[in-house]
Every structure is written in structure tokens, then in C-alpha cells.
Coordinates of C-alpha atoms in Angstrom, one line a residue:
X9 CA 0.0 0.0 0.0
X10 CA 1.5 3.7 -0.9
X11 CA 1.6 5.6 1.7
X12 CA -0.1 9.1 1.3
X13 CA 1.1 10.8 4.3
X14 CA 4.2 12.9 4.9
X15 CA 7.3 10.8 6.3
X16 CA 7.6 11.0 10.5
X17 CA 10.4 12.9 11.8
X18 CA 12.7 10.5 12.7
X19 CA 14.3 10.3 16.6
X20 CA 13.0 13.6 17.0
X21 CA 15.2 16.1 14.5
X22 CA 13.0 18.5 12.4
X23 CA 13.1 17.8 8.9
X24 CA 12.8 21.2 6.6
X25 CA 10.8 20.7 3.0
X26 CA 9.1 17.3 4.0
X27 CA 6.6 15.8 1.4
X28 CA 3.7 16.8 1.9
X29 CA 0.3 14.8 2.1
X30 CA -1.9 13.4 -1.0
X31 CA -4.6 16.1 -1.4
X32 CA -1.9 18.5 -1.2
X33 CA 0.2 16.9 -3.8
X34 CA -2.1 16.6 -6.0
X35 CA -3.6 20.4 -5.9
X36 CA -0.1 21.6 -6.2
X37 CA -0.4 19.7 -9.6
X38 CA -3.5 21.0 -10.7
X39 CA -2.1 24.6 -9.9
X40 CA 1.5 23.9 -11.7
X41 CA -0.6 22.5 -14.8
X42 CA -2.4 25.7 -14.5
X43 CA 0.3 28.2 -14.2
X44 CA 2.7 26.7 -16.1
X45 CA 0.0 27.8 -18.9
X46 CA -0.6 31.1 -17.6
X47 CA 3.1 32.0 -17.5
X48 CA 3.8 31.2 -21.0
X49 CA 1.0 33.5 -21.9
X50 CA 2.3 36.0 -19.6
X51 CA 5.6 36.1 -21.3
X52 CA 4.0 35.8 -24.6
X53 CA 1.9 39.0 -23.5
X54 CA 5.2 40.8 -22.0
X55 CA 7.3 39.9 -25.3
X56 CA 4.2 41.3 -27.6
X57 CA 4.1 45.0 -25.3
X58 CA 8.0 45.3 -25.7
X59 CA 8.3 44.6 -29.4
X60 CA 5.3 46.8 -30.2
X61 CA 6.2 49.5 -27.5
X62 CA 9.6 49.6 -29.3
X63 CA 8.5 49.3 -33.0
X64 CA 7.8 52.4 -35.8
X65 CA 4.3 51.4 -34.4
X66 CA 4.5 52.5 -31.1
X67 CA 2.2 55.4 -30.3
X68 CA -0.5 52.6 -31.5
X69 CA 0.5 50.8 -28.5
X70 CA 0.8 54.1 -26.2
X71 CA -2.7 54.9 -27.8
X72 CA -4.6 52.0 -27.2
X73 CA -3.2 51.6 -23.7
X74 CA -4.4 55.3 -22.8
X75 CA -7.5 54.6 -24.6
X76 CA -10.6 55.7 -22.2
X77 CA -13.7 53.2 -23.0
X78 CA -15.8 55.1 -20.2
X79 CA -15.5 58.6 -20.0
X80 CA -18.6 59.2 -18.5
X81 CA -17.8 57.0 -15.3
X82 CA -15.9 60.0 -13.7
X83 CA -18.3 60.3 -11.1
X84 CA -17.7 57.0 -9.7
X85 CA -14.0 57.0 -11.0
X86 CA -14.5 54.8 -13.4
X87 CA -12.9 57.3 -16.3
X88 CA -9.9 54.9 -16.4
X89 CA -7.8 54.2 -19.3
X90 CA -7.2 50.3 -20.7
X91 CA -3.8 50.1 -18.8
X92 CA -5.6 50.9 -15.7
X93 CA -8.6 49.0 -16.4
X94 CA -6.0 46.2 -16.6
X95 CA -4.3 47.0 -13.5
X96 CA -7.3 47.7 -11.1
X97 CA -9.9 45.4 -12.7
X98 CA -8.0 42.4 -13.9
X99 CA -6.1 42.0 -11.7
X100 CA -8.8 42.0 -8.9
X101 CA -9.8 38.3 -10.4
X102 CA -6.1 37.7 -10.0
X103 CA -6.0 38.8 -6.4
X104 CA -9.5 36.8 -5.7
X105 CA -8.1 34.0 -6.6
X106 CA -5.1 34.7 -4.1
X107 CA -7.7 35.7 -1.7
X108 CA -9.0 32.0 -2.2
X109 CA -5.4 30.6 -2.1
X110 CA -4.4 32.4 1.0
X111 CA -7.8 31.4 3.0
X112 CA -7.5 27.2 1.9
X113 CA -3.6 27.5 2.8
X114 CA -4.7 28.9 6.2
X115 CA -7.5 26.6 6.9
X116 CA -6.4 23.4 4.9
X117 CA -3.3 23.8 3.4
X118 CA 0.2 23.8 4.8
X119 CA 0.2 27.2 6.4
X120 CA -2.0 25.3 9.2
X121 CA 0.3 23.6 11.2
X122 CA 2.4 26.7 12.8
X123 CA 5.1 24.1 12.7
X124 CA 5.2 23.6 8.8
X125 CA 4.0 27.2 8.2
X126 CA 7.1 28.8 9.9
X127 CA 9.3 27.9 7.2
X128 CA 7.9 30.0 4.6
X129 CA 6.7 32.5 6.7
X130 CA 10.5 32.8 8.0
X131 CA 11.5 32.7 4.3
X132 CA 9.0 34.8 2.5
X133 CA 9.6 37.9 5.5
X134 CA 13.2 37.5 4.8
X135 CA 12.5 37.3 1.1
X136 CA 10.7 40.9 1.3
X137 CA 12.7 42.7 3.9
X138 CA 16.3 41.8 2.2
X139 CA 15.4 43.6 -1.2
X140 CA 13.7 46.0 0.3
X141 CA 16.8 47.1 2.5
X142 CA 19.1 46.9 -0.6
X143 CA 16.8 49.3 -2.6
X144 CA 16.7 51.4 0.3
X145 CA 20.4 51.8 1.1
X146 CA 21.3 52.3 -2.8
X147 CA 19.0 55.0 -2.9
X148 CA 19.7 56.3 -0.1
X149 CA 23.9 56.8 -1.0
X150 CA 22.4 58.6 -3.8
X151 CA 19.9 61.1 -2.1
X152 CA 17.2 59.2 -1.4
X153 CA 14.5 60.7 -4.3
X154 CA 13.5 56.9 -5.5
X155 CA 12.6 55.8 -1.9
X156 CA 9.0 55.9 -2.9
X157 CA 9.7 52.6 -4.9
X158 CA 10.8 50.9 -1.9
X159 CA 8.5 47.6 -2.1
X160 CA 9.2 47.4 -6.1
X161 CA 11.8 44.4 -5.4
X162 CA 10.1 42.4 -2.8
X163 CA 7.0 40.5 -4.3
X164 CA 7.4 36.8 -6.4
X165 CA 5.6 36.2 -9.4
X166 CA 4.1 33.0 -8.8
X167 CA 2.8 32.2 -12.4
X168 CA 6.5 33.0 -14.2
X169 CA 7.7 31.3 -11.1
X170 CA 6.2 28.2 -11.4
X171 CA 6.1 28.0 -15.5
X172 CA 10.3 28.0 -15.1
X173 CA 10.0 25.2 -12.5
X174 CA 7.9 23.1 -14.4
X175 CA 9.7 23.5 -17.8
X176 CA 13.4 22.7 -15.9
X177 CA 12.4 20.7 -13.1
X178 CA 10.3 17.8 -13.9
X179 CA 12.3 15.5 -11.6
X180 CA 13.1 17.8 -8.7
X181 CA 11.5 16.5 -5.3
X182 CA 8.2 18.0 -4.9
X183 CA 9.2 19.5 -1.3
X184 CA 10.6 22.0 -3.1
X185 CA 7.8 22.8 -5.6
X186 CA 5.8 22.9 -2.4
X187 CA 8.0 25.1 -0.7
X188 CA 7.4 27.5 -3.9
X189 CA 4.0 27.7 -3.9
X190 CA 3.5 28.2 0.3
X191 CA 6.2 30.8 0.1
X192 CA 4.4 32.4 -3.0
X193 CA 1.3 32.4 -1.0
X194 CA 2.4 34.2 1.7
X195 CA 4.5 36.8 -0.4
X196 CA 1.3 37.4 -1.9
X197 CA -0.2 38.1 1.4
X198 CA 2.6 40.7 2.3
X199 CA 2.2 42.2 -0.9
X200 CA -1.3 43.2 -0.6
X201 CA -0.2 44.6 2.6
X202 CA 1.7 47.0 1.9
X203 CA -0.1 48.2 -1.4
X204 CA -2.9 48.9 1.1
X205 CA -1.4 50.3 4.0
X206 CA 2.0 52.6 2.1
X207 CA 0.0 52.7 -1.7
X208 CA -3.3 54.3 -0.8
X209 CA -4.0 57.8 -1.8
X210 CA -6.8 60.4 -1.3
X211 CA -8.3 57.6 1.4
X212 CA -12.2 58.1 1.7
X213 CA -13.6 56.4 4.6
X214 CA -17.8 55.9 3.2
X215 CA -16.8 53.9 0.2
X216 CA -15.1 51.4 2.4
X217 CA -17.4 51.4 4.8
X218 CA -20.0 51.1 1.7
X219 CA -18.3 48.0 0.6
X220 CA -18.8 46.0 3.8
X221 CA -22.3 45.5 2.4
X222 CA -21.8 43.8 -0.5
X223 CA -18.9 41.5 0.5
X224 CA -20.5 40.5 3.7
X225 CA -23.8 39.7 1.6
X226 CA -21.5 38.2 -0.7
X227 CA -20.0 36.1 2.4
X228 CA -23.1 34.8 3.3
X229 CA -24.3 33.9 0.0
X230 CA -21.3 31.4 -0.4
X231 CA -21.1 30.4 3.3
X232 CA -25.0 29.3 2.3
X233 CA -23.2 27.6 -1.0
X234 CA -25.8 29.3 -3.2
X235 CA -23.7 30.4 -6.0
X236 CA -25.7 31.9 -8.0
X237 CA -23.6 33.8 -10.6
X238 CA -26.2 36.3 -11.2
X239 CA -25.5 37.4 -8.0
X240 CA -22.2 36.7 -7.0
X241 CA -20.6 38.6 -9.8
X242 CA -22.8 42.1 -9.6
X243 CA -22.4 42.1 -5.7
X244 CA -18.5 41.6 -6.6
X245 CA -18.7 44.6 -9.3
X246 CA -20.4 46.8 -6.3
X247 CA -17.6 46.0 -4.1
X248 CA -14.3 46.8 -6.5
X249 CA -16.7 50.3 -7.3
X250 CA -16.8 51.1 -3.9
X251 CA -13.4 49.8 -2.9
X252 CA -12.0 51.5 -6.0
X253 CA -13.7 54.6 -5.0
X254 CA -12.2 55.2 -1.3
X255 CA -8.6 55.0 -2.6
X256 CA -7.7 52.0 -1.5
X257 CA -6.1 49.4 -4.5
X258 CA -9.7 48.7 -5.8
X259 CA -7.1 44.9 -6.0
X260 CA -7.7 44.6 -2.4
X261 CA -11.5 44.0 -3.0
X262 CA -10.3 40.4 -4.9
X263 CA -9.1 39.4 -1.8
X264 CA -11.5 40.6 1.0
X265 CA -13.8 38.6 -1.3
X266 CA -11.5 35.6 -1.7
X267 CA -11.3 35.5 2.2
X268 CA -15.6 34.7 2.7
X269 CA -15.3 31.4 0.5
X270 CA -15.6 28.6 2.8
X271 CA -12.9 26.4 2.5
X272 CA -13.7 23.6 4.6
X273 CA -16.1 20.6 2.7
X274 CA -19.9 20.0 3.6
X275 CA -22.2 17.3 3.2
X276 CA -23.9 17.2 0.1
X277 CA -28.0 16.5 -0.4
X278 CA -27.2 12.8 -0.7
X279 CA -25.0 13.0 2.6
X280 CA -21.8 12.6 0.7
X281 CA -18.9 15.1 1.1
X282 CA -18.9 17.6 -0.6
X283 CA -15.8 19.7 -2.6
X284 CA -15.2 22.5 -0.7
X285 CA -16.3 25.5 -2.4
X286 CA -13.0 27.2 -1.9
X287 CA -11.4 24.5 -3.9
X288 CA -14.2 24.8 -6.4
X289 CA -14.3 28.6 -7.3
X290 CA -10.4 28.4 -7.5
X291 CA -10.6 25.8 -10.0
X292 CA -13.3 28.1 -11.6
X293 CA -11.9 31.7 -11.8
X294 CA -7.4 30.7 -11.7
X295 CA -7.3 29.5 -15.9
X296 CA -9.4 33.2 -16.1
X297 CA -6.4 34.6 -14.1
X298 CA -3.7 33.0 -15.4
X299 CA -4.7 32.5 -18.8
X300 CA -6.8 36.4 -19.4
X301 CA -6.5 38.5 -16.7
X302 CA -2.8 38.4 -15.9
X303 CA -1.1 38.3 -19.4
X304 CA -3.7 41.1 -20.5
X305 CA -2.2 42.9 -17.3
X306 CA 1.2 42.2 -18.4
X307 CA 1.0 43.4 -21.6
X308 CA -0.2 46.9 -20.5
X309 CA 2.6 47.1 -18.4
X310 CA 5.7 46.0 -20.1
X311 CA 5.9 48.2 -22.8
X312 CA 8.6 49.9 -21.9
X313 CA 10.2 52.2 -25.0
X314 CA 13.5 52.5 -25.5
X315 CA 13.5 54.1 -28.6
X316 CA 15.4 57.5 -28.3
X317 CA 16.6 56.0 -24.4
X318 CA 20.2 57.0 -22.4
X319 CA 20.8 53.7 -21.5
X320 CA 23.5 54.7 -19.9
X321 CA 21.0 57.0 -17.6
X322 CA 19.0 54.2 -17.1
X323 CA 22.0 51.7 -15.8
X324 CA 23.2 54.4 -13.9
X325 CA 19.8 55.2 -12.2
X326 CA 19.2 54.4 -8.5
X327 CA 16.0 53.3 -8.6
X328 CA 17.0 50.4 -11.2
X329 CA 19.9 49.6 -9.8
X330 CA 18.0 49.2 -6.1
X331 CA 15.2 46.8 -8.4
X332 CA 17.9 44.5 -10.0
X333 CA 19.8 43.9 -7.1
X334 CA 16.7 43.5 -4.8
X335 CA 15.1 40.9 -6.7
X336 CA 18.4 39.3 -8.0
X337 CA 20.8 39.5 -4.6
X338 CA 17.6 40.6 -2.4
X339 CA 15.4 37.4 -2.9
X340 CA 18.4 35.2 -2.7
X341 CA 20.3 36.2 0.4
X342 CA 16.7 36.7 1.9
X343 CA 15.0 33.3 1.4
X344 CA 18.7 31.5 1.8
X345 CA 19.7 33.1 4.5
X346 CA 16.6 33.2 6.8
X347 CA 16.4 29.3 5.9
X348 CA 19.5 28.6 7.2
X349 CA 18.9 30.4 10.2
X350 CA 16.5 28.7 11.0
X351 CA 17.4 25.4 10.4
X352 CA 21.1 26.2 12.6
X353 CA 19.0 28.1 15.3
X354 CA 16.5 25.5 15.9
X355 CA 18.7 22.9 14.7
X356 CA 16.6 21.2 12.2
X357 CA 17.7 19.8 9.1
X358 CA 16.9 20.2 5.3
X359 CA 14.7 16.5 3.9
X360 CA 16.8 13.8 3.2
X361 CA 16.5 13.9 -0.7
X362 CA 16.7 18.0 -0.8
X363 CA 20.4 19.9 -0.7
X364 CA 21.1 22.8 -0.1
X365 CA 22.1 23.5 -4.0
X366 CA 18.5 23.0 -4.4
X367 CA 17.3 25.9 -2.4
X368 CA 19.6 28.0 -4.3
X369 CA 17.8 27.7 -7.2
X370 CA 14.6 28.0 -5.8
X371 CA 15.5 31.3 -4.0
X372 CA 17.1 32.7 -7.3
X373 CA 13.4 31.6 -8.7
X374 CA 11.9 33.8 -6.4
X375 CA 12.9 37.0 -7.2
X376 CA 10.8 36.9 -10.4
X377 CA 8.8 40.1 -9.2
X378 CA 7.1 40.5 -12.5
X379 CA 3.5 41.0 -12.3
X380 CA 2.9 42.6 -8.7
X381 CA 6.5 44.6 -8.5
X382 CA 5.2 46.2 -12.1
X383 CA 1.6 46.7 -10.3
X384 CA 3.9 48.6 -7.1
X385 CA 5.9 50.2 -9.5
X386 CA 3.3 52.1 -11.4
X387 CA 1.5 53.1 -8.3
X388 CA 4.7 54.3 -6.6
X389 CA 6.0 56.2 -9.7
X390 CA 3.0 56.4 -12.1
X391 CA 3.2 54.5 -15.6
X392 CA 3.8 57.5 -17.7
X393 CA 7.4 59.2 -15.7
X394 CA 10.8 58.9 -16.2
X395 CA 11.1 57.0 -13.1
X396 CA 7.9 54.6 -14.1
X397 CA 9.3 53.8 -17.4
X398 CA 13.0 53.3 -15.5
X399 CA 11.2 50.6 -13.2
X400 CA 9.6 48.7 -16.0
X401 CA 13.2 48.1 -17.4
X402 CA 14.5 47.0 -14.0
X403 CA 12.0 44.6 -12.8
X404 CA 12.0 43.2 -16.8
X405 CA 15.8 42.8 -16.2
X406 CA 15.9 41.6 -12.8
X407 CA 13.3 39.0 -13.6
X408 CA 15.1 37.6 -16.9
X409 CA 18.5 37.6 -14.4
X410 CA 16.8 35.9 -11.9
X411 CA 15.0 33.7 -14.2
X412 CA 18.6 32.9 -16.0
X413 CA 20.8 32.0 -12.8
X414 CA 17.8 30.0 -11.4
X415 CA 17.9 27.8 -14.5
X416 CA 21.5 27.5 -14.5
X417 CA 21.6 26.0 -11.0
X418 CA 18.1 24.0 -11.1
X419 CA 19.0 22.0 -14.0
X420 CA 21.8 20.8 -13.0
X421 CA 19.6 19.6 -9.6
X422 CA 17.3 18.1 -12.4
X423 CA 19.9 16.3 -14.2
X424 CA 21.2 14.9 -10.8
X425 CA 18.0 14.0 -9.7
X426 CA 17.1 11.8 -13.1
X427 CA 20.0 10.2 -12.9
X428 CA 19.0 9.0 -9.7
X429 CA 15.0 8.2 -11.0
X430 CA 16.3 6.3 -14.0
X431 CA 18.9 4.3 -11.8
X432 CA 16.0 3.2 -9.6
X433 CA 13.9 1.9 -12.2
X434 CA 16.5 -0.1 -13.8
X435 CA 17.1 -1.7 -10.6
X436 CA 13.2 -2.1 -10.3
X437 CA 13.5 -3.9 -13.2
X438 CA 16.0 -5.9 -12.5
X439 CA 14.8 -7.7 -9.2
X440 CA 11.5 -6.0 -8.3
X441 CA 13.5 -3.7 -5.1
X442 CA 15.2 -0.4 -5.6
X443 CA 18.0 0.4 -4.1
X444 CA 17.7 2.3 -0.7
X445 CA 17.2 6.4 -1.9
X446 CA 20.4 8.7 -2.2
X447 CA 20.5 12.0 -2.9
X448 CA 22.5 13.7 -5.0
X449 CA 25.5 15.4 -3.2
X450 CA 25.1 19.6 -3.5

């Protein structure tokens, strides 16, 4: 019989990056299939916004981006451009889904146990604070003027994330993918954070208090499991207004939503468990992220010009020299670091088929900052400066960099690790028993 749960820690030591159990295993699948998907389309939709931004056709793009579908919505604020559509509507499904990731991770998921959960807590906090002190203390030896910009390098793009482990790591041990995912989660979490505590502007407390209405109607709609999508959606449309409206990241609304969905399964009418609905909208409304809402958003946003650019003012420039080395050094020294802290002060060890190499890679994975460090970027700097079209180029740059070095190291893990997968099948095939596991040295 295979045995579905995660292996005991053995004569007491603390094992970091254990495999986790079978529901969770196989929902980390489901959301791999899923992003891996959404972050081909992503870079697909980055790629398209770069060439056009940089070709003889580029006020087209600048045109189109600026393009106001609604101008009689100034009342409500609604008078938005596509680019901001994009960024304050779309990406509220993306954050609802989040919202929905967050809660099941909290209630269901890993983030459960405060024993398991500490790991990536300790690793996304170091993972945000690191870059954000680099950024910091390069623009503040130059004046301090970008220090506006300060969260840029500290957020994880878990769709480009996860698309790069799947493509180069089809063998590596699924702790780590695990460990990706969690830590994503909770990055995610911190992000939305600080966009709504340090990114909110001309604040207006009756919309806010306005929106309670809907989302808590909206709660008790789903808490009932009546979802009716006829009602669901308007009463979600109400809320983003109204969130949108006070001045807070009309984003946030995604996730206050997100966080009403039951996670937890009920009996059905024939007695029988039921999915939890959680599980159910998330299956729902994530291809819709990944595959529409996020791309869309990220090809508003990365069409960066450089037609007619100093490049040599944009190396030079604080603010993208803070966002390259935050997400490159930051997310690396942060994630590593804090992990092995951890595991010397409490004197737990890494898994028994994971090294040390391995979490390398996966914390030079992490500072892929595309999607929500663009989203921080614009609102710290506006899409249209100098300094907004200088961020674009740095998180583009610190991204591919990041993506690069990550692949470099991970597969090589992946080689190692097949090695080790095709040496156990041909001794299953040989006498029926594989060899006792070893893992690859780092």
C-alpha cells in the first residue's frame, strides 16, 4: 500500500521541505498545470508590449493603452484608461483568486500547522525585507529621491515562477515545488499589505465602509453555498466600485472577497462530502487569471520604450539599480539566508533527498517580481514618468537575471535527480526492489 502521508520525523530532528500529504500533492499539480500555462501566456503578453512599444508602431500601443472606453464614469472614478482597467480590474480576479489561495492555505493547506507554516513565513519575511533594505540603502547613497519605490523588489511572481520550475524541473523533489507555492502564498499576502497600507492615496472612509455590504452579503451567499452567478458577480462589481472609490487598491477588493469562501467541505443533499467551495471557485476563476486577466495585465505594463533612451541614464539610475539587485541579490540572500537560520538556530535539518544546491535555485526563482512589483511600481511612480518607465526596465531585467541563474543552478539539480530516478527503475527492473534512496550530493 503507498503511503499518502508525509514521512515521520525520525528520533526527533526536524526535517525542513518534508513531502507533503496526497490532497496536497495533488492540488499543487492541478495549480502547476495551470500556471505553467498562464506563465507562458504572460511572457507571450510581456514579449508582444515590448516589441510593439519599441517598434515604428509604437504610439498605436501608447494609444490603445491610454484609450478611455468610459468617460462618462468620472463620477464613480471609473474614467480609467485600458492600462488601468487592466491593472485595477483584472487584476482583482487575480487577487481573488489569491484571496482563495491564502484562506485554503490557512484553513487546509500547509500554512495550518504553525510548525510547517514557519518555514515559509520565515523565508517569504526575509524574502521581502532583504530587497527592500538593498533598494533602500542604494538609494539612499544617492539622495534618497526613489525611496518611494521601496516595495518594487520584494513581491514573487508565482505564475512566471512556477512556469520556469515546471519546464526545468520535472524530476526535482516536490518539497521544493511545495515550498514554492506556500512561500508564493504568503509573499502574496505581504504584498497586498503594503499596497494597502504605504500605496493608498486620497483615502475616503464611506466607500469602504460602503463595501462592507456587498462582500459581507457576498460572504453569506457562499457560506450558504448558493452560487448563483447572477449574483455573485454584480455584488462583486459593487464592491471593486466602492473599494476603487475610497482610494484604496480597488485589488484589495479580490481578496476581502476571496477570504468569505468557505474552504472547509460540507455534506452534500445525498449526505456525501462535498468539494469545498474554496477549492471549487479556484478551480473556476485561476485559468481566467492565469490565462486572461494576468497576461492582458502584463501586456499593458511591459511596454517599456526604448527608442530614443540613455541607456547609460537608465544603468546608472538608482531606482534600477536598487530593483535589479533586490530581486536578484535581495530574494536570494533573503529566502537562503533566513532558511538557514532557522534550520542552525532550531537545529533542524533540510529533507533527506533535498540539498542545499537545491534551495539555491529555488530562491534565485523567487525574485521573479514580474507581475505585482510592475503593479507597485506604477503606483509608486505612475506609468507615464521617467522614473515609471525606469522601473519597467529594472523589474523586466531583474526578472530575466533571476530567471537565468535559477535555471542555470536547477538543471543541473534536475539532471542529478534523473540520474538518480532512471537508476532506480533499472534496478526495479531488474529484481522487483530499488535500491535504498540517495540523494545527490550539492
Amino acid at each position: 500500500m503507498t503511503d499518502h502521508n508525509p514521512p515521520p520525523e525520525r528520533h526527533g530532528v526536524r526535517r525542513l521541505f518534508t513531502r507533503t500529504s496526497w490532497p496536497e500533492a495533488r492540488f499543487l499539480a492541478d495549480v502547476l498545470r495551470t500556471e505553467t500555462v498562464g506563465g507562458a501566456l504572460l511572457l507571450v503578453g510581456a514579449v508582444l508590449a515590448l516589441v510593439w512599444a519599441n517598434s515604428p508602431w509604437s504610439e498605436a500601443y501608447t494609444e490603445l493603452s491610454r484609450w478611455v472606453p468610459w468617460a462618462g464614469g468620472a463620477a464613480l472614478h471609473l474614467d480609467l484608461d485600458l492600462a488601468t482597467w487592466a491593472a485595477d480590474g483584472l487584476l482583482a480576479v487575480f487577487f481573488f483568486v489569491v484571496g482563495l489561495e491564502l484562506k485554503r492555505e490557512f484553513v487546509a493547506g500547509e500554512l495550518r500547522d504553525p510548525r510547517r507554516a514557519v518555514l515559509p513565513v520565515v523565508a517569504a519575511v526575509g524574502g521581502m525585507a532583504m530587497p527592500a533594505l538593498i533598494f533602500v540603502g542604494v538609494n539612499l547613497a544617492a539622495g534618497g529621491e526613489g525611496l518611494r519605490g521601496w516595495a518594487i523588489p520584494t513581491a514573487t511572481d508565482i505564475a512566471f515562477a512556477l512556469a520556469v520550475l515546471a519546464v526545468i524541473g520535472a524530476y526535482l523533489p516536490q518539497g521544493l515545488r511545495a515550498f514554492l507555492l506556500t512561500l508564493a502564498v504568503v509573499d502574496d499576502l505581504l504584498a497586498i499589505t503594503i499596497i494597502a497600507i504605504f500605496y493608498t492615496d486620497d483615502f475616503s472612509v464611506l466607500p469602504l465602509l460602503g463595501a462592507v455590504a456587498p462582500i459581507a452579503l457576498f460572504g453569506l451567499l457562499v457560506q450558504r453555498r448558493r452560487t448563483w452567478w447572477w449574483a455573485l458577480i454584480p455584488l462583486a462589481v459593487i464592491a471593486w466600485t466602492l473599494v476603487h472609490s475610497s482610494g484604496v487598491h480597488a485589488t484589495v477588493a479580490g481578496v476581502l472577497l476571496g477570504f468569505t469562501v468557505p474552504v472547509l467541505a460540507g455534506k452534500g443533499r445525498d449526505g456525501r462530502p462535498a468539494p469545498g467551495l474554496a477549492e471549487h471557485l479556484e478551480h473556476k476563476w485561476r485559468p481566467i487569471s492565469a490565462g486572461f486577466a494576468v497576461p492582458v495585465f502584463a501586456f499593458f505594463a511591459a511596454g517599456v520604450s526604448l527608442r530614443g533612451a540613455d541607456l547609460g541614464a537608465v544603468v546608472t539610475d538608482p531606482i534600477v539599480i536598487g530593483v535589479v539587485l533586490g530581486l536578484v541579490v535581495g530574494k536570494t540572500v533573503g529566502i537562503l539566508g533566513s532558511t538557514f537560520l532557522l534550520a542552525r538556530f532550531t537545529r533542524a535539518r533540510l529533507d533527506e533527498d533535498i540539498t542545499w544546491s537545491d534551495l539555491l535555485g529555488v530562491s534565485l526563482l523567487a525574485g521573479i517580481g514580474f507581475t505585482v512589483s510592475l503593479l507597485i511600481g506604477e503606483l509608486a511612480f505612475g506609468a507615464d514618468s521617467t522614473a515609471g518607465a525606469n522601473v519597467k526596465a529594472a523589474v523586466l531585467a531583474g526578472s530575466l537575471i533571476s530567471a537565468l541563474l535559477a535555471t542555470v543552478v536547477l538543471v543541473r539539480r534536475n539532471r542529478a535527480y534523473r540520474m538518480i530516478a532512471l537508476k532506480e527503475q533499472i534496478d526495479l527492473d531488474r529484481d522487483g526492489v530499488p535500491d535504498v534512496y540517495q540523494r545527490p550530493d550539492a
